[in-house]
Short mmCIF file of C-alpha atoms in Angstrom, two decimals:
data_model
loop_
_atom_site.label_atom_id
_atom_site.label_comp_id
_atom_site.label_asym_id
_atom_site.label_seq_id
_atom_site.Cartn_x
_atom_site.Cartn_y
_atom_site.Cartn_z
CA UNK A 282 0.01 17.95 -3.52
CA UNK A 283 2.62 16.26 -1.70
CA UNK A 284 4.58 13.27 -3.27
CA UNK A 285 7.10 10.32 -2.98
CA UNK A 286 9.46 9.94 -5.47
CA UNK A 287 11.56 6.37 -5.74
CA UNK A 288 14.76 5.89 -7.70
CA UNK A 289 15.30 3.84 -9.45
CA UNK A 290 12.36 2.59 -10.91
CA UNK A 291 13.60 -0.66 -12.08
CA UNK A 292 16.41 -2.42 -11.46
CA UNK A 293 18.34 -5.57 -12.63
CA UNK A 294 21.06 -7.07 -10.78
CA UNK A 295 23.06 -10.06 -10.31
CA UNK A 296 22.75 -12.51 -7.28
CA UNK A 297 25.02 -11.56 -4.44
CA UNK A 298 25.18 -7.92 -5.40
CA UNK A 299 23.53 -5.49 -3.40
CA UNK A 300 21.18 -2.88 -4.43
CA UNK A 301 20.04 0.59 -3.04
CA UNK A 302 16.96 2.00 -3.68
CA UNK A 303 15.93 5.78 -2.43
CA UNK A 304 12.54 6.94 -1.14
CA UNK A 305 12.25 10.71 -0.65
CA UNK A 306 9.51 13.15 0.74
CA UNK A 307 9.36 16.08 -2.19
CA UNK A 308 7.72 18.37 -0.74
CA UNK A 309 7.03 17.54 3.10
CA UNK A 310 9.33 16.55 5.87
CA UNK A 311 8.40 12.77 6.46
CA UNK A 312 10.08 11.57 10.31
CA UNK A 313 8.55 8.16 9.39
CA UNK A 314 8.50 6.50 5.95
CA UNK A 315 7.20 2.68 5.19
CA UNK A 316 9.05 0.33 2.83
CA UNK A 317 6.34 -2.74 1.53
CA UNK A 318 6.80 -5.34 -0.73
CA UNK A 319 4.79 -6.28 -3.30
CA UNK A 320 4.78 -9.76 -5.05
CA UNK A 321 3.62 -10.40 -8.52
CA UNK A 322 -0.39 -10.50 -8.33
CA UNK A 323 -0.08 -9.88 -4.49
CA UNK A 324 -0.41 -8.06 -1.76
CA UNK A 325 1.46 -5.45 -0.03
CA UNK A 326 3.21 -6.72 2.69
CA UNK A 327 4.80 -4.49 4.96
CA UNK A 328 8.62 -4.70 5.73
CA UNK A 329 9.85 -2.10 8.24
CA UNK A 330 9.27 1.38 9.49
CA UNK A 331 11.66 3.66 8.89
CA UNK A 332 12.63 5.81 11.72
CA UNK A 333 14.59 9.44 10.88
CA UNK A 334 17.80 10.08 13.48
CA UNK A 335 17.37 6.15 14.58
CA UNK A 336 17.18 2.57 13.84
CA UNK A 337 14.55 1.20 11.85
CA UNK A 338 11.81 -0.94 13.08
CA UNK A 339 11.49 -4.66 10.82
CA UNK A 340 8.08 -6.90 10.68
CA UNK A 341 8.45 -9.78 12.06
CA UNK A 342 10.05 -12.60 9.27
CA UNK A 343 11.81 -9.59 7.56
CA UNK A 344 16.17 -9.94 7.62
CA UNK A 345 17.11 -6.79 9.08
CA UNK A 346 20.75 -7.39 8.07
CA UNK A 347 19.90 -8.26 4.80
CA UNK A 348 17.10 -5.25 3.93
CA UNK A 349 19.18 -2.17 5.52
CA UNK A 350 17.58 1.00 6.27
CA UNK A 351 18.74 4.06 6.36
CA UNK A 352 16.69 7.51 7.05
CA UNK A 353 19.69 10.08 7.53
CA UNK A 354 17.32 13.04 6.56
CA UNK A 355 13.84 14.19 6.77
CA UNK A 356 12.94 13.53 3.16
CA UNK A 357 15.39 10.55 2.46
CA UNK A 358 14.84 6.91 3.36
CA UNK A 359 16.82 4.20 1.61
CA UNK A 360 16.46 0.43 1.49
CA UNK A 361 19.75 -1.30 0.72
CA UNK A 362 19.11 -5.29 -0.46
CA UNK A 363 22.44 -6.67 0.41
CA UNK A 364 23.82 -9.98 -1.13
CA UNK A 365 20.56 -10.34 -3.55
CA UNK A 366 19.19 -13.63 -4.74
CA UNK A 367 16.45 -14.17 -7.37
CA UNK A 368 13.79 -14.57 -4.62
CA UNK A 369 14.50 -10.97 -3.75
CA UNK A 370 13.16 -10.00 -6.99
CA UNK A 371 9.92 -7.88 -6.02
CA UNK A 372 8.05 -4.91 -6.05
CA UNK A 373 9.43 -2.15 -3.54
CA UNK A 374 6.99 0.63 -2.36
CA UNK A 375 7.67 3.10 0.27
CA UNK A 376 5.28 5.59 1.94
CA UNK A 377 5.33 8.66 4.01
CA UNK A 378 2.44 9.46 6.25
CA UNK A 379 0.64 12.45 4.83
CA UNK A 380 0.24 14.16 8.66
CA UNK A 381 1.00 12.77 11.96
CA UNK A 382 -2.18 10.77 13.05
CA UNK A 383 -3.85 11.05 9.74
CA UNK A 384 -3.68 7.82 8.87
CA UNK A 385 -3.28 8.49 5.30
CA UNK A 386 0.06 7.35 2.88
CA UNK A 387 1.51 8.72 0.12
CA UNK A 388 2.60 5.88 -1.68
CA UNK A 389 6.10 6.15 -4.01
CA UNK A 390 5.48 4.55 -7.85
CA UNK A 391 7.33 1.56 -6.45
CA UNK A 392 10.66 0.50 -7.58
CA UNK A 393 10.89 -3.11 -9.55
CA UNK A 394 13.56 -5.43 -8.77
CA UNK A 395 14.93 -8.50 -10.78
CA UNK A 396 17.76 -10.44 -9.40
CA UNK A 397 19.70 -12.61 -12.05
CA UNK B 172 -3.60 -7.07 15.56
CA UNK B 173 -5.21 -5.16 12.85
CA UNK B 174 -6.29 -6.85 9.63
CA UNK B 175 -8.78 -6.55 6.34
CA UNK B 176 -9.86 -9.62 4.21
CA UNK B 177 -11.03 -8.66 1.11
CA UNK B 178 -13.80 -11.03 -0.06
CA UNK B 179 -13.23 -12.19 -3.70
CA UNK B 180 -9.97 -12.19 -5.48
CA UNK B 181 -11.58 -11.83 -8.65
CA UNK B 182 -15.02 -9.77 -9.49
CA UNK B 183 -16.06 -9.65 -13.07
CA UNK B 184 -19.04 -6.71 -14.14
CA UNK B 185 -20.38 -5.69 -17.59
CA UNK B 186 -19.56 -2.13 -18.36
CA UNK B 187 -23.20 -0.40 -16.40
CA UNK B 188 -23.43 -2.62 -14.10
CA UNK B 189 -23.49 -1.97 -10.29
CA UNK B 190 -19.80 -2.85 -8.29
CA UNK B 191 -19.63 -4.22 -5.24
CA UNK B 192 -15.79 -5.21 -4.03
CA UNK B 193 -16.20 -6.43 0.11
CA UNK B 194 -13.83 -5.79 2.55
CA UNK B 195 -14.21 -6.85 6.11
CA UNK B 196 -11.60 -5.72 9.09
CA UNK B 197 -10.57 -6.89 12.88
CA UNK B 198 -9.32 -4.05 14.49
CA UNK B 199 -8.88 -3.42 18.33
CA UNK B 200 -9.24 -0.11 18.18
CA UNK B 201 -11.11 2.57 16.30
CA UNK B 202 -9.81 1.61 12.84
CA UNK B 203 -8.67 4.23 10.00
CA UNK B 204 -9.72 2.04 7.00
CA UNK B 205 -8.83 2.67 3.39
CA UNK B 206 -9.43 1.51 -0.34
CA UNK B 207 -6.90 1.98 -2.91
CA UNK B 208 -6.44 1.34 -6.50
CA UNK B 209 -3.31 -0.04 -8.39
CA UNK B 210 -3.36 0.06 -12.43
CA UNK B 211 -1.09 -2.28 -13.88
CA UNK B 212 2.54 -1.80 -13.45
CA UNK B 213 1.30 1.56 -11.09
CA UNK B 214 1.71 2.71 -7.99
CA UNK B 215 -1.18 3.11 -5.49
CA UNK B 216 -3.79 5.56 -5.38
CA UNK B 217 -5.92 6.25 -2.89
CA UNK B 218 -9.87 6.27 -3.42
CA UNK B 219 -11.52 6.88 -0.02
CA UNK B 220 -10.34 6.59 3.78
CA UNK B 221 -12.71 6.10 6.77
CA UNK B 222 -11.23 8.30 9.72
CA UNK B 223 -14.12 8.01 12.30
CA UNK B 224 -16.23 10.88 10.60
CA UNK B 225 -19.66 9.95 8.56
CA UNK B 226 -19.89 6.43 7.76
CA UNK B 227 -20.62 6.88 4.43
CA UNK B 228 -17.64 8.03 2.82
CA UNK B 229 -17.76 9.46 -1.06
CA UNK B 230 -14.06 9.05 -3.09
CA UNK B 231 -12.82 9.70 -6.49
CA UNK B 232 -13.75 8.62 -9.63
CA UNK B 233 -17.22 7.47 -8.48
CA UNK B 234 -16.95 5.51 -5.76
CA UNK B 235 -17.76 5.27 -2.31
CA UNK B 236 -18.04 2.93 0.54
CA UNK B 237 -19.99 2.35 4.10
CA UNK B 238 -18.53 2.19 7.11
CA UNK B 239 -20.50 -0.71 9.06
CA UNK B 240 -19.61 -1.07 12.85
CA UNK B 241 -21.88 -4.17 13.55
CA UNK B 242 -20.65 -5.84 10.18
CA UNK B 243 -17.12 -4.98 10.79
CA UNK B 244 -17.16 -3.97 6.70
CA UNK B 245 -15.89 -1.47 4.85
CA UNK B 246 -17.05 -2.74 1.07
CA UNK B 247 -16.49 -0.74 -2.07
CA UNK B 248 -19.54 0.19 -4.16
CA UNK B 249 -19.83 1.88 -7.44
CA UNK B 250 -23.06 2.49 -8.98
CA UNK B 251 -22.35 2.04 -13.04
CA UNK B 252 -18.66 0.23 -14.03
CA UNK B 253 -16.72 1.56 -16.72
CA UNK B 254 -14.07 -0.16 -18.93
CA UNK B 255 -11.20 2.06 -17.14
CA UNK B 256 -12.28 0.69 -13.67
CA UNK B 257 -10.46 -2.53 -14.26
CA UNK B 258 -7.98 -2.72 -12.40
CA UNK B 259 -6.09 -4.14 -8.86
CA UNK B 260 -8.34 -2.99 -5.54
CA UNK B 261 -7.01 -3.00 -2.05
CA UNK B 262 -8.54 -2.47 1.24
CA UNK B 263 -6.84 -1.52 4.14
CA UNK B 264 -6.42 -0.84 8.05
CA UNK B 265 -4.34 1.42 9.96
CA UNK B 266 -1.62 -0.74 11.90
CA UNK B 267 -2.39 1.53 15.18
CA UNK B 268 -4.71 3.98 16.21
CA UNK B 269 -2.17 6.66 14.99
CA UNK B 270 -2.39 5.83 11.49
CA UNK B 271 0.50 5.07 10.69
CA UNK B 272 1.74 2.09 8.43
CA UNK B 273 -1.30 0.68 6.48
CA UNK B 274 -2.03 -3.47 6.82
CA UNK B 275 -3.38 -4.71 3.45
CA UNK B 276 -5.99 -6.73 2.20
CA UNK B 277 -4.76 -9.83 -0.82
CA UNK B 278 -6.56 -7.58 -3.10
CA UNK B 279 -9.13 -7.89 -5.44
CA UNK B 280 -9.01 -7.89 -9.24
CA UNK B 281 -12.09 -5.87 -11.21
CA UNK B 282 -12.49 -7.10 -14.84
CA UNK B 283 -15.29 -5.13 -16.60
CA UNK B 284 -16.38 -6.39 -20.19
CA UNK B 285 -18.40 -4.63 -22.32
#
């Protein structure tokens, strides 16, 4: 079945770095992919949608200068955390719709961030 | 705007015993609704999904929940728990009637003892 790979799966950085993480489609072209964010003990929270060929669309509350976006190809979407602080540190999942209407995700494993 | 609140952040069952997780959605429009399961330190995986077909809807391991129109629920039932049921359980709603990005309930945490 189709699947969402994320890389890396955990990652430790120091505050005011920045950090990319990739989301890719492995075996389907995905035009739209969802980054959430996931808290310790929390829900998902959803961030942005990420848009293939144009600019993606942030949640309201979410720094779109600070949690960049980039989908340059049909199975690639990356989330860049620029200048990271310690309450960056979170659980990032993305998701690519399995079909166009379907409703239904695939979800990525997630990829762990600690800022120090 | 589309949401789920998941009754109960914490249900506790003996190993046998009936489970019974309750979701309940707003949703202006025909909702896709979903439950999904998170083990710890896991990604998600998806149990069942509600997409406007028969209301009772049959998912993995088990499980399988009612779609209620007049409740506005969408709870999680599973007959007998087992010890490897324990674990994180979210509900959730389409954002639009495309189904696209999923909102999520807080969540609700299944202990089973035995």
């Amino acid at each position: 079945g189709a699947v969402v790979s994320q890389h890396p799966s955990w990652v430790i950085c120091k505050s005011g770095t920045s950090v990319k993480i990739e989301c890719r489609s492995l075996d389907f072209q995905a035009t739209t992919m969802f980054w959430y964010r996931q808290f310790p003990k929390q829900s998902l929270m959803l961030m942005a949608t990420s848009n293939e060929g144009s600019k993606a669309t942030y949640e309201q509350g979410v720094e779109k200068d600070k949690f960049l976006i980039n989908h340059a190809s049909l199975t690639l979407s990356t989330l860049t955390v620029t200048s990271a602080h310690p309450e960056d540190s979170s659980f990032y999942i993305c998701s690519a719709p399995k079909s166009a209407g379907a409703g239904e995700q695939y979800f990525g494993p997630g990829t762990r961030l600690t800022v120090t | 705007a589309q949401s789920v609140t998941q009754l109960g952040s914490h249900v506790s069952v003996s190993e046998g015993a009936l489970v019974l997780l309750r979701c309940n959605y707003s949703s202006s429009v025909p909702p896709y609704l979903f439950w999904y399961v998170q083990y710890p330190n896991q990604g998600l995986q998806l149990l069942l999904k509600y997409t406007s077909a028969a209301t009772l809807v049959k998912g993995i391991n088990g499980f399988e929940a009612e779609f209620k129109k007049s409740e506005t629920s969408f709870h999680l039932t599973k007959p007998s728990a087992h010890m490897s049921d324990a674990a994180e359980y979210f509900c959730a709603v389409s954002k639009d009637q495309a189904g696209t990005a999923l909102i999520f309930g807080k969540g609700t945490t299944l202990s089973v003892s035995s």
